[in-house]
XYZ file of N, CA and C in Angstrom:
693
model
N -95.576 -7.756 -32.218
C -95.982 -9.159 -32.369
C -97.350 -9.355 -31.721
N -98.186 -10.160 -32.335
C -99.516 -10.412 -31.818
C -99.476 -11.440 -30.686
N -100.448 -11.339 -29.800
C -100.595 -12.375 -28.781
C -101.005 -13.681 -29.457
N -100.535 -14.797 -28.943
C -100.743 -16.091 -29.596
C -102.093 -16.723 -29.295
N -102.593 -16.515 -28.078
C -103.775 -17.244 -27.630
C -104.727 -16.327 -26.876
N -105.974 -16.727 -26.921
C -106.974 -16.155 -26.019
C -107.350 -17.230 -25.012
N -107.644 -16.825 -23.805
C -108.010 -17.762 -22.747
C -109.417 -17.460 -22.265
N -110.213 -18.535 -22.162
C -111.598 -18.414 -21.708
C -111.832 -19.344 -20.524
N -112.691 -18.902 -19.629
C -113.284 -19.797 -18.647
C -114.627 -20.217 -19.216
N -114.855 -21.527 -19.330
C -116.060 -22.043 -19.964
C -116.575 -23.207 -19.121
N -117.536 -22.928 -18.239
C -117.983 -23.958 -17.311
C -116.888 -24.267 -16.309
N -116.460 -25.528 -16.259
C -115.383 -25.904 -15.344
C -114.052 -25.999 -16.071
N -113.956 -25.396 -17.243
C -112.775 -25.553 -18.084
C -112.095 -24.218 -18.368
N -110.772 -24.263 -18.413
C -109.982 -23.175 -18.964
C -109.614 -23.579 -20.384
N -109.942 -22.716 -21.343
C -109.780 -23.056 -22.755
C -108.865 -22.046 -23.428
N -107.722 -22.521 -23.881
C -106.816 -21.708 -24.698
C -107.226 -21.886 -26.152
N -107.376 -20.778 -26.877
C -107.761 -20.835 -28.284
C -106.718 -20.115 -29.116
N -106.145 -20.831 -30.063
C -105.168 -20.224 -30.966
C -105.849 -19.102 -31.744
N -105.173 -17.978 -31.905
C -105.778 -16.841 -32.591
C -106.008 -17.099 -34.071
N -105.406 -18.166 -34.601
C -105.659 -18.516 -35.998
C -107.057 -19.082 -36.197
N -107.704 -19.515 -35.123
C -109.084 -20.006 -35.201
C -110.005 -18.801 -35.340
N -110.837 -18.805 -36.397
C -111.698 -17.645 -36.612
C -112.694 -17.507 -35.463
N -113.127 -16.287 -35.235
C -113.938 -15.978 -34.056
C -115.240 -16.781 -34.026
N -115.908 -16.931 -35.160
C -117.167 -17.664 -35.162
C -116.962 -19.146 -34.845
N -115.873 -19.726 -35.350
C -115.595 -21.129 -35.049
C -115.240 -21.294 -33.570
N -114.456 -20.374 -33.021
C -114.123 -20.438 -31.599
C -115.386 -20.382 -30.752
N -116.298 -19.484 -31.097
C -117.562 -19.368 -30.367
C -118.356 -20.658 -30.453
N -118.423 -21.233 -31.648
C -119.175 -22.477 -31.818
C -118.591 -23.605 -30.971
N -117.258 -23.719 -30.941
C -116.627 -24.804 -30.187
C -116.775 -24.602 -28.682
N -116.740 -23.360 -28.237
C -117.019 -23.088 -26.826
C -118.462 -23.456 -26.488
N -119.384 -23.172 -27.397
C -120.796 -23.494 -27.163
C -121.035 -24.995 -27.124
N -120.357 -25.740 -27.998
C -120.488 -27.192 -27.981
C -120.063 -27.739 -26.621
N -118.916 -27.293 -26.138
C -118.429 -27.782 -24.848
C -119.357 -27.367 -23.716
N -119.784 -26.116 -23.710
C -120.620 -25.638 -22.611
C -121.955 -26.360 -22.581
N -122.550 -26.596 -23.748
C -123.825 -27.311 -23.768
C -123.656 -28.724 -23.231
N -122.531 -29.372 -23.549
C -122.271 -30.720 -23.035
C -122.071 -30.700 -21.525
N -121.376 -29.696 -21.026
C -121.137 -29.559 -19.588
C -122.447 -29.375 -18.828
N -123.299 -28.476 -19.316
C -124.559 -28.200 -18.627
C -125.475 -29.416 -18.665
N -125.572 -30.056 -19.829
C -126.451 -31.218 -19.960
C -125.979 -32.372 -19.081
N -124.676 -32.623 -19.059
C -124.146 -33.701 -18.216
C -124.402 -33.407 -16.740
N -124.260 -32.144 -16.335
C -124.549 -31.762 -14.948
C -126.018 -31.992 -14.595
N -126.900 -31.728 -15.544
C -128.330 -31.867 -15.291
C -128.765 -33.325 -15.179
N -128.008 -34.210 -15.821
C -128.440 -35.609 -15.893
C -127.679 -36.530 -14.937
N -126.485 -36.119 -14.536
C -125.660 -37.000 -13.707
C -124.883 -36.192 -12.676
N -124.658 -36.786 -11.520
C -123.805 -36.172 -10.509
C -122.355 -36.299 -10.938
N -121.573 -35.253 -10.672
C -120.140 -35.303 -10.957
C -119.461 -35.938 -9.755
N -119.429 -37.244 -9.723
C -118.761 -37.980 -8.654
C -117.483 -38.599 -9.201
N -116.591 -38.981 -8.321
C -115.339 -39.605 -8.739
C -115.341 -41.055 -8.276
N -115.268 -42.047 -9.176
C -115.164 -41.856 -10.629
C -116.489 -41.426 -11.236
N -116.427 -40.547 -12.224
C -117.627 -39.914 -12.774
C -117.958 -40.497 -14.139
N -118.024 -41.818 -14.252
C -118.175 -42.491 -15.541
C -119.428 -42.056 -16.280
N -120.580 -42.020 -15.593
C -121.833 -41.658 -16.259
C -121.787 -40.207 -16.735
N -121.301 -39.321 -15.871
C -121.189 -37.906 -16.250
C -120.288 -37.756 -17.466
N -119.139 -38.395 -17.432
C -118.162 -38.213 -18.501
C -118.633 -38.825 -19.810
N -119.301 -39.963 -19.742
C -119.850 -40.576 -20.946
C -120.843 -39.635 -21.629
N -121.688 -38.998 -20.830
C -122.658 -38.053 -21.378
C -121.965 -36.819 -21.948
N -120.959 -36.336 -21.260
C -120.186 -35.170 -21.707
C -119.566 -35.429 -23.077
N -118.953 -36.591 -23.252
C -118.352 -36.950 -24.531
C -119.427 -37.162 -25.599
N -120.520 -37.806 -25.225
C -121.564 -38.121 -26.202
C -122.167 -36.853 -26.807
N -122.463 -35.891 -25.953
C -123.093 -34.678 -26.455
C -122.130 -33.899 -27.344
N -120.878 -33.794 -26.952
C -119.924 -33.115 -27.819
C -119.839 -33.805 -29.177
N -119.838 -35.141 -29.168
C -119.790 -35.877 -30.420
C -121.003 -35.623 -31.284
N -122.179 -35.553 -30.679
C -123.400 -35.319 -31.444
C -123.435 -33.918 -32.040
N -122.643 -33.003 -31.472
C -122.580 -31.631 -31.973
C -121.331 -31.374 -32.823
N -120.595 -32.421 -33.163
C -119.503 -32.253 -34.129
C -118.107 -32.295 -33.571
N -117.940 -32.544 -32.274
C -116.606 -32.709 -31.685
C -116.472 -34.161 -31.248
N -116.037 -35.003 -32.169
C -116.022 -36.440 -31.925
C -114.737 -36.872 -31.233
N -114.828 -37.977 -30.526
C -113.688 -38.507 -29.784
C -112.669 -39.115 -30.740
N -111.443 -38.602 -30.674
C -110.353 -39.176 -31.447
C -109.613 -40.217 -30.633
N -109.041 -39.798 -29.505
C -108.353 -40.702 -28.594
C -108.686 -40.330 -27.164
N -108.585 -41.307 -26.268
C -108.810 -41.084 -24.839
C -107.847 -41.959 -24.053
N -107.163 -41.363 -23.093
C -106.286 -42.094 -22.187
C -106.607 -41.673 -20.759
N -106.534 -42.632 -19.839
C -106.877 -42.359 -18.452
C -105.852 -42.992 -17.525
N -105.539 -42.306 -16.427
C -104.667 -42.887 -15.405
C -105.204 -42.523 -14.032
N -104.920 -43.378 -13.054
C -105.367 -43.142 -11.688
C -104.445 -42.166 -10.979
N -105.008 -41.434 -10.042
C -104.260 -40.524 -9.193
C -104.533 -40.879 -7.739
N -103.547 -40.641 -6.851
C -102.199 -40.150 -7.146
C -101.310 -41.224 -7.752
N -100.272 -40.782 -8.431
C -99.302 -41.707 -8.993
C -98.512 -42.358 -7.864
N -98.059 -43.604 -8.055
C -97.270 -44.277 -7.014
C -96.082 -43.434 -6.570
N -95.950 -43.283 -5.272
C -94.822 -42.544 -4.720
C -95.023 -41.045 -4.640
N -96.135 -40.545 -5.171
C -96.366 -39.100 -5.149
C -96.817 -38.664 -3.757
N -96.117 -37.695 -3.172
C -96.487 -37.192 -1.849
C -97.589 -36.153 -1.938
N -97.613 -35.401 -3.022
C -98.605 -34.346 -3.195
C -99.149 -34.387 -4.617
N -100.303 -33.784 -4.775
C -100.875 -33.546 -6.087
C -101.042 -32.039 -6.233
N -100.437 -31.471 -7.250
C -100.584 -30.051 -7.532
C -101.493 -29.917 -8.752
N -102.754 -29.533 -8.560
C -103.711 -29.547 -9.663
C -103.233 -28.834 -10.924
N -102.738 -27.612 -10.758
C -102.318 -26.871 -11.954
C -101.138 -27.551 -12.640
N -100.179 -28.028 -11.862
C -99.020 -28.693 -12.450
C -99.445 -29.949 -13.198
N -100.382 -30.707 -12.619
C -100.851 -31.931 -13.272
C -101.555 -31.619 -14.580
N -102.415 -30.607 -14.585
C -103.127 -30.235 -15.795
C -102.166 -29.730 -16.870
N -101.285 -28.825 -16.484
C -100.368 -28.249 -17.468
C -99.439 -29.308 -18.051
N -98.876 -30.150 -17.190
C -97.931 -31.163 -17.666
C -98.597 -32.124 -18.644
N -99.822 -32.545 -18.340
C -100.503 -33.489 -19.225
C -100.911 -32.855 -20.549
N -101.315 -31.591 -20.508
C -101.649 -30.922 -21.762
C -100.414 -30.787 -22.643
N -99.318 -30.322 -22.068
C -98.097 -30.122 -22.852
C -97.569 -31.436 -23.412
N -97.716 -32.521 -22.647
C -97.209 -33.818 -23.102
C -97.931 -34.315 -24.347
N -99.138 -33.823 -24.584
C -99.904 -34.248 -25.761
C -99.601 -33.422 -27.003
N -98.833 -32.351 -26.858
C -98.599 -31.429 -27.966
C -97.318 -31.757 -28.715
N -97.254 -31.419 -30.002
C -95.984 -31.524 -30.723
C -94.964 -30.577 -30.112
N -93.714 -30.897 -30.248
C -92.647 -30.128 -29.600
C -92.665 -28.656 -30.001
N -93.089 -28.345 -31.218
C -93.097 -26.957 -31.675
C -94.107 -26.093 -30.929
N -95.115 -26.724 -30.333
C -96.142 -25.971 -29.616
C -95.923 -25.926 -28.109
N -95.095 -26.796 -27.598
C -94.967 -26.906 -26.145
C -94.482 -25.611 -25.502
N -93.471 -24.981 -26.069
C -92.922 -23.763 -25.470
C -93.914 -22.599 -25.509
N -94.542 -22.286 -26.661
C -95.490 -21.160 -26.655
C -96.709 -21.391 -25.780
N -97.206 -22.621 -25.737
C -98.346 -22.900 -24.873
C -97.942 -22.805 -23.409
N -96.776 -23.332 -23.069
C -96.277 -23.235 -21.694
C -96.115 -21.780 -21.273
N -95.654 -20.940 -22.183
C -95.492 -19.524 -21.864
C -96.830 -18.888 -21.513
N -97.853 -19.226 -22.262
C -99.181 -18.678 -21.993
C -99.727 -19.161 -20.656
N -99.574 -20.452 -20.382
C -100.072 -21.002 -19.116
C -99.293 -20.439 -17.931
N -97.987 -20.255 -18.094
C -97.183 -19.666 -17.021
C -97.596 -18.219 -16.764
N -97.957 -17.502 -17.836
C -98.398 -16.115 -17.673
C -99.699 -16.050 -16.893
N -100.603 -16.992 -17.143
C -101.855 -17.027 -16.394
C -101.602 -17.345 -14.926
N -100.717 -18.297 -14.682
C -100.422 -18.645 -13.291
C -99.771 -17.478 -12.553
N -98.937 -16.729 -13.243
C -98.234 -15.616 -12.599
C -99.193 -14.492 -12.217
N -100.281 -14.325 -12.986
C -101.235 -13.247 -12.718
C -102.668 -13.784 -12.760
N -103.015 -14.683 -11.857
C -104.389 -15.209 -11.886
C -105.397 -14.123 -11.562
N -106.478 -14.122 -12.278
C -107.564 -13.165 -12.077
C -108.418 -13.647 -10.909
N -108.584 -12.812 -9.875
C -109.305 -13.248 -8.677
C -110.763 -13.599 -8.972
N -111.398 -12.838 -9.840
C -112.794 -13.131 -10.178
C -112.899 -14.471 -10.900
N -111.960 -14.736 -11.796
C -111.950 -16.006 -12.513
C -111.681 -17.154 -11.551
N -110.763 -16.944 -10.595
C -110.498 -17.973 -9.586
C -111.767 -18.329 -8.815
N -112.541 -17.336 -8.455
C -113.784 -17.581 -7.727
C -114.775 -18.375 -8.571
N -114.919 -18.000 -9.831
C -115.844 -18.700 -10.720
C -115.390 -20.137 -10.965
N -114.094 -20.315 -11.172
C -113.556 -21.643 -11.422
C -113.719 -22.530 -10.196
N -113.504 -21.965 -9.036
C -113.694 -22.695 -7.780
C -115.154 -23.126 -7.622
N -116.062 -22.221 -7.947
C -117.483 -22.534 -7.804
C -117.917 -23.666 -8.727
N -117.343 -23.750 -9.923
C -117.730 -24.781 -10.875
C -116.963 -26.088 -10.684
N -115.742 -26.010 -10.197
C -114.877 -27.197 -10.143
C -114.891 -27.912 -8.801
N -115.202 -27.227 -7.714
C -115.065 -27.797 -6.377
C -116.422 -27.833 -5.687
N -116.855 -29.030 -5.312
C -118.088 -29.185 -4.554
C -117.775 -29.214 -3.059
N -118.664 -28.678 -2.220
C -118.424 -28.670 -0.771
C -118.245 -30.092 -0.245
N -117.570 -30.236 0.899
C -117.364 -31.580 1.461
C -118.688 -32.301 1.703
N -118.694 -33.607 1.419
C -119.876 -34.422 1.685
C -119.893 -34.835 3.155
N -120.801 -35.723 3.526
C -120.924 -36.143 4.919
C -119.661 -36.834 5.425
N -118.894 -37.405 4.512
C -117.637 -38.059 4.900
C -116.455 -37.113 4.949
N -116.687 -35.841 4.622
C -115.618 -34.849 4.663
C -114.810 -34.749 3.382
N -115.298 -35.362 2.293
C -114.548 -35.347 1.036
C -115.112 -34.294 0.079
N -114.222 -33.455 -0.435
C -114.580 -32.507 -1.487
C -114.352 -33.164 -2.844
N -115.269 -32.928 -3.776
C -115.113 -33.433 -5.138
C -114.587 -32.320 -6.031
N -113.566 -32.661 -6.796
C -112.929 -31.710 -7.698
C -112.988 -32.266 -9.115
N -113.401 -31.434 -10.049
C -113.386 -31.835 -11.457
C -113.083 -30.601 -12.292
N -111.903 -30.574 -12.902
C -111.461 -29.418 -13.680
C -110.880 -29.881 -15.004
N -110.909 -28.987 -15.977
C -110.415 -29.319 -17.309
C -109.584 -28.172 -17.860
N -108.548 -28.534 -18.618
C -107.736 -27.574 -19.365
C -107.707 -28.059 -20.801
N -108.099 -27.189 -21.741
C -108.099 -27.627 -23.139
C -107.535 -26.556 -24.057
N -107.060 -27.029 -25.199
C -106.451 -26.168 -26.208
C -107.139 -26.431 -27.535
N -107.606 -25.355 -28.191
C -108.175 -25.459 -29.529
C -107.118 -25.009 -30.524
N -106.749 -25.914 -31.425
C -105.675 -25.697 -32.389
C -106.200 -25.027 -33.652
N -105.309 -24.503 -34.507
C -105.755 -23.804 -35.720
C -106.648 -24.639 -36.634
N -106.484 -25.969 -36.652
C -107.337 -26.817 -37.489
C -108.650 -27.185 -36.804
N -108.928 -26.570 -35.666
C -110.140 -26.774 -34.862
C -110.156 -28.089 -34.097
N -109.086 -28.869 -34.157
C -109.013 -30.036 -33.282
C -108.736 -29.552 -31.859
N -109.043 -30.411 -30.886
C -109.001 -30.001 -29.482
C -108.200 -31.006 -28.673
N -107.280 -30.498 -27.872
C -106.507 -31.302 -26.935
C -106.979 -30.949 -25.534
N -107.307 -31.968 -24.737
C -107.894 -31.718 -23.418
C -107.291 -32.635 -22.370
N -107.209 -32.122 -21.144
C -106.879 -32.963 -20.001
C -107.810 -32.584 -18.856
N -108.354 -33.603 -18.185
C -109.302 -33.409 -17.083
C -108.757 -34.046 -15.813
N -108.972 -33.379 -14.700
C -108.516 -33.842 -13.397
C -109.722 -34.007 -12.483
N -109.872 -35.192 -11.880
C -110.964 -35.464 -10.954
C -110.402 -36.043 -9.667
N -110.891 -35.535 -8.533
C -110.408 -35.990 -7.228
C -111.540 -36.024 -6.220
N -111.491 -36.974 -5.309
C -112.203 -36.919 -4.035
C -111.139 -36.746 -2.969
N -111.172 -35.641 -2.260
C -110.083 -35.366 -1.323
C -110.636 -34.882 0.010
N -110.060 -35.389 1.086
C -110.475 -35.023 2.437
C -109.831 -33.693 2.815
N -110.355 -32.635 2.242
C -109.809 -31.307 2.503
C -110.868 -30.278 2.144
N -110.846 -29.167 2.855
C -111.708 -28.041 2.540
C -110.911 -27.119 1.627
N -111.332 -27.019 0.380
C -110.556 -26.295 -0.620
C -111.142 -24.907 -0.854
N -110.261 -23.911 -0.871
C -110.673 -22.538 -1.118
C -110.412 -22.122 -2.545
N -110.632 -20.854 -2.882
C -110.502 -20.375 -4.255
C -109.119 -20.549 -4.873
N -108.081 -20.686 -4.053
C -106.729 -20.858 -4.595
C -106.333 -22.331 -4.703
N -107.302 -23.240 -4.648
C -107.024 -24.682 -4.669
C -106.197 -25.104 -5.874
N -106.374 -24.416 -6.979
C -105.696 -24.813 -8.216
C -104.180 -24.760 -8.077
N -103.696 -23.889 -7.198
C -102.253 -23.709 -7.044
C -101.706 -24.425 -5.805
N -102.568 -25.098 -5.033
C -102.140 -25.746 -3.799
C -101.448 -27.081 -4.060
N -100.542 -27.456 -3.154
C -99.977 -28.805 -3.133
C -100.856 -29.633 -2.199
N -101.661 -30.530 -2.755
C -102.625 -31.304 -1.980
C -102.003 -32.611 -1.521
N -102.190 -32.938 -0.260
C -101.632 -34.161 0.308
C -102.272 -35.375 -0.366
N -101.467 -36.171 -1.064
C -102.009 -37.321 -1.793
C -102.607 -38.365 -0.856
N -102.165 -38.388 0.415
C -102.711 -39.341 1.379
C -104.182 -39.048 1.686
N -104.629 -37.829 1.374
C -106.022 -37.445 1.630
C -106.949 -37.752 0.454
N -106.383 -38.262 -0.636
C -107.175 -38.537 -1.833
C -107.806 -39.917 -1.732
N -109.124 -39.952 -1.789
C -109.843 -41.225 -1.750
C -109.898 -41.863 -3.131
N -110.125 -41.062 -4.138
C -110.180 -41.544 -5.517
C -109.813 -40.390 -6.434
N -109.172 -40.702 -7.528
C -108.809 -39.657 -8.474
C -108.351 -40.239 -9.788
N -108.493 -39.441 -10.837
C -107.975 -39.852 -12.130
C -107.756 -38.637 -13.010
N -106.946 -38.823 -14.028
C -106.720 -37.799 -15.033
C -107.010 -38.412 -16.391
N -107.780 -37.691 -17.199
C -108.196 -38.175 -18.506
C -107.707 -37.206 -19.574
N -107.033 -37.737 -20.582
C -106.551 -36.946 -21.708
C -107.362 -37.315 -22.944
N -107.885 -36.301 -23.615
C -108.772 -36.526 -24.749
C -108.332 -35.681 -25.935
N -108.383 -36.281 -27.118
C -108.171 -35.564 -28.367
C -109.476 -35.610 -29.155
N -110.060 -34.430 -29.413
C -111.305 -34.343 -30.164
C -111.022 -33.940 -31.609
N -111.776 -34.507 -32.530
C -111.725 -34.137 -33.937
C -113.015 -33.402 -34.286
N -112.896 -32.292 -35.005
C -114.053 -31.452 -35.303
C -114.607 -31.753 -36.690
N -115.910 -31.994 -36.748
C -116.620 -32.156 -38.017
C -117.149 -30.782 -38.418
N -116.416 -30.116 -39.286
C -116.679 -28.710 -39.581
C -118.109 -28.453 -40.057
N -118.611 -29.276 -40.965
C -119.943 -29.032 -41.520
C -121.022 -29.148 -40.454
N -120.881 -30.125 -39.568
C -121.875 -30.294 -38.507
C -121.820 -29.132 -37.529
N -120.618 -28.719 -37.140
C -120.474 -27.587 -36.222
C -121.074 -26.330 -36.838
N -120.803 -26.107 -38.129
C -121.351 -24.928 -38.804
C -122.883 -24.970 -38.856
N -123.433 -26.156 -39.078
C -124.883 -26.271 -39.267
C -125.669 -26.011 -37.989
N -125.070 -26.285 -36.839
C -125.793 -26.110 -35.574
C -125.358 -24.863 -34.821
N -124.348 -24.158 -35.354
C -123.760 -23.046 -34.613
C -124.752 -21.986 -34.180
N -125.566 -21.495 -35.119
C -126.494 -20.404 -34.794
C -127.549 -20.853 -33.782
N -128.081 -22.048 -33.967
C -129.096 -22.541 -33.038
C -128.561 -22.740 -31.638
N -127.335 -23.278 -31.547
C -126.732 -23.507 -30.241
C -126.426 -22.187 -29.551
N -125.978 -21.219 -30.321
C -125.688 -19.895 -29.763
C -126.943 -19.279 -29.160
N -128.062 -19.404 -29.854
C -129.327 -18.854 -29.368
C -129.806 -19.589 -28.118
N -129.645 -20.923 -28.109
C -130.073 -21.730 -26.962
C -129.299 -21.369 -25.701
N -128.024 -21.045 -25.861
C -127.154 -20.779 -24.715
C -127.052 -19.299 -24.365
N -127.934 -18.486 -24.908
C -127.810 -17.044 -24.742
C -127.665 -16.640 -23.277
N -128.514 -17.176 -22.414
C -128.462 -16.830 -20.988
C -127.317 -17.543 -20.298
N -127.110 -18.799 -20.613
C -126.094 -19.599 -19.939
C -124.680 -19.091 -20.207
N -124.449 -18.521 -21.384
C -123.105 -18.015 -21.682
C -122.689 -16.952 -20.677
N -123.604 -16.077 -20.340
C -123.281 -15.020 -19.371
C -122.987 -15.593 -17.995
N -123.607 -16.712 -17.672
C -123.429 -17.331 -16.357
C -122.133 -18.134 -16.271
N -121.788 -18.818 -17.339
C -120.713 -19.802 -17.275
C -119.434 -19.414 -18.021
N -119.468 -18.346 -18.808
C -118.300 -18.057 -19.638
C -117.731 -16.686 -19.340
N -116.401 -16.622 -19.286
C -115.697 -15.357 -19.076
C -114.470 -15.321 -19.969
N -114.291 -14.226 -20.681
C -113.044 -14.008 -21.411
C -112.003 -13.534 -20.415
N -110.839 -14.139 -20.436
C -109.810 -13.761 -19.470
C -108.879 -12.740 -20.097
N -108.020 -13.158 -21.000
C -107.184 -12.210 -21.730
C -106.403 -12.949 -22.793
N -105.711 -12.154 -23.617
C -104.843 -12.738 -24.623
C -103.455 -12.954 -24.014
N -102.705 -13.888 -24.596
C -101.370 -14.176 -24.092
C -100.382 -14.212 -25.234
N -99.102 -13.876 -24.954
C -98.579 -13.393 -23.670
C -98.858 -11.918 -23.447
N -99.100 -11.537 -22.194
C -99.449 -10.165 -21.841
C -98.433 -9.145 -22.334
N -97.152 -9.518 -22.255
C -96.094 -8.564 -22.559
C -96.177 -8.036 -23.979
N -96.939 -8.755 -24.852
C -97.010 -8.350 -26.240
C -98.215 -7.450 -26.531
N -99.132 -7.363 -25.601
C -100.358 -6.649 -25.884
C -100.112 -5.153 -26.106
N -99.125 -4.582 -25.483
C -98.867 -3.154 -25.621
C -98.431 -2.774 -27.020
N -98.004 -3.770 -27.835
C -97.559 -3.479 -29.184
C -98.693 -3.569 -30.198
N -99.861 -4.013 -29.757
C -100.958 -4.214 -30.717
C -101.640 -2.900 -31.042
């Protein structure tokens, strides 16, 4: 049996891509997201709440063919929550947006990644997602988990926090004290892909990001691992 998904680190995002998505389209969609991430970083600080940054991030993706379908946002921590577990929050919100037929296979892939996290990827993800504490002692966290479906539509969930804690490379798996959170939110986004526009800009965007891809993108592996030996 073939592995179902490939997983990429792309800027501050972990991106699961269904293997039914052709390689050139997957590359184009990763480039659209990465270009939006870099441009938003260059123009706005990633602060929480990061309205200006996020508006720019969405705008650029839309101009390159990944338009906003739906967006939902909620504040963190949730009432009564003693801790915030970043990975659990990201995974739960992503799965909640999926049809029931996809929830189990996607969960299996995400659980496999959690069971065997790549140390180099953890370091890169930490460097992109977690800013050092400011003068008030608050670290800013901004991370994203997204899934690219066979029809090239994209399901995404983003987690943003200001937290009074010094976070290390394993922050993604930590139970963070919600009492230390100054501000936080989670945003769920569904993107619709305009195929003709993505195709028309694909080669140019790939050339523009030639250097940046090596800096910001890493292929992790296919999932589930247990099936790779049969390929």
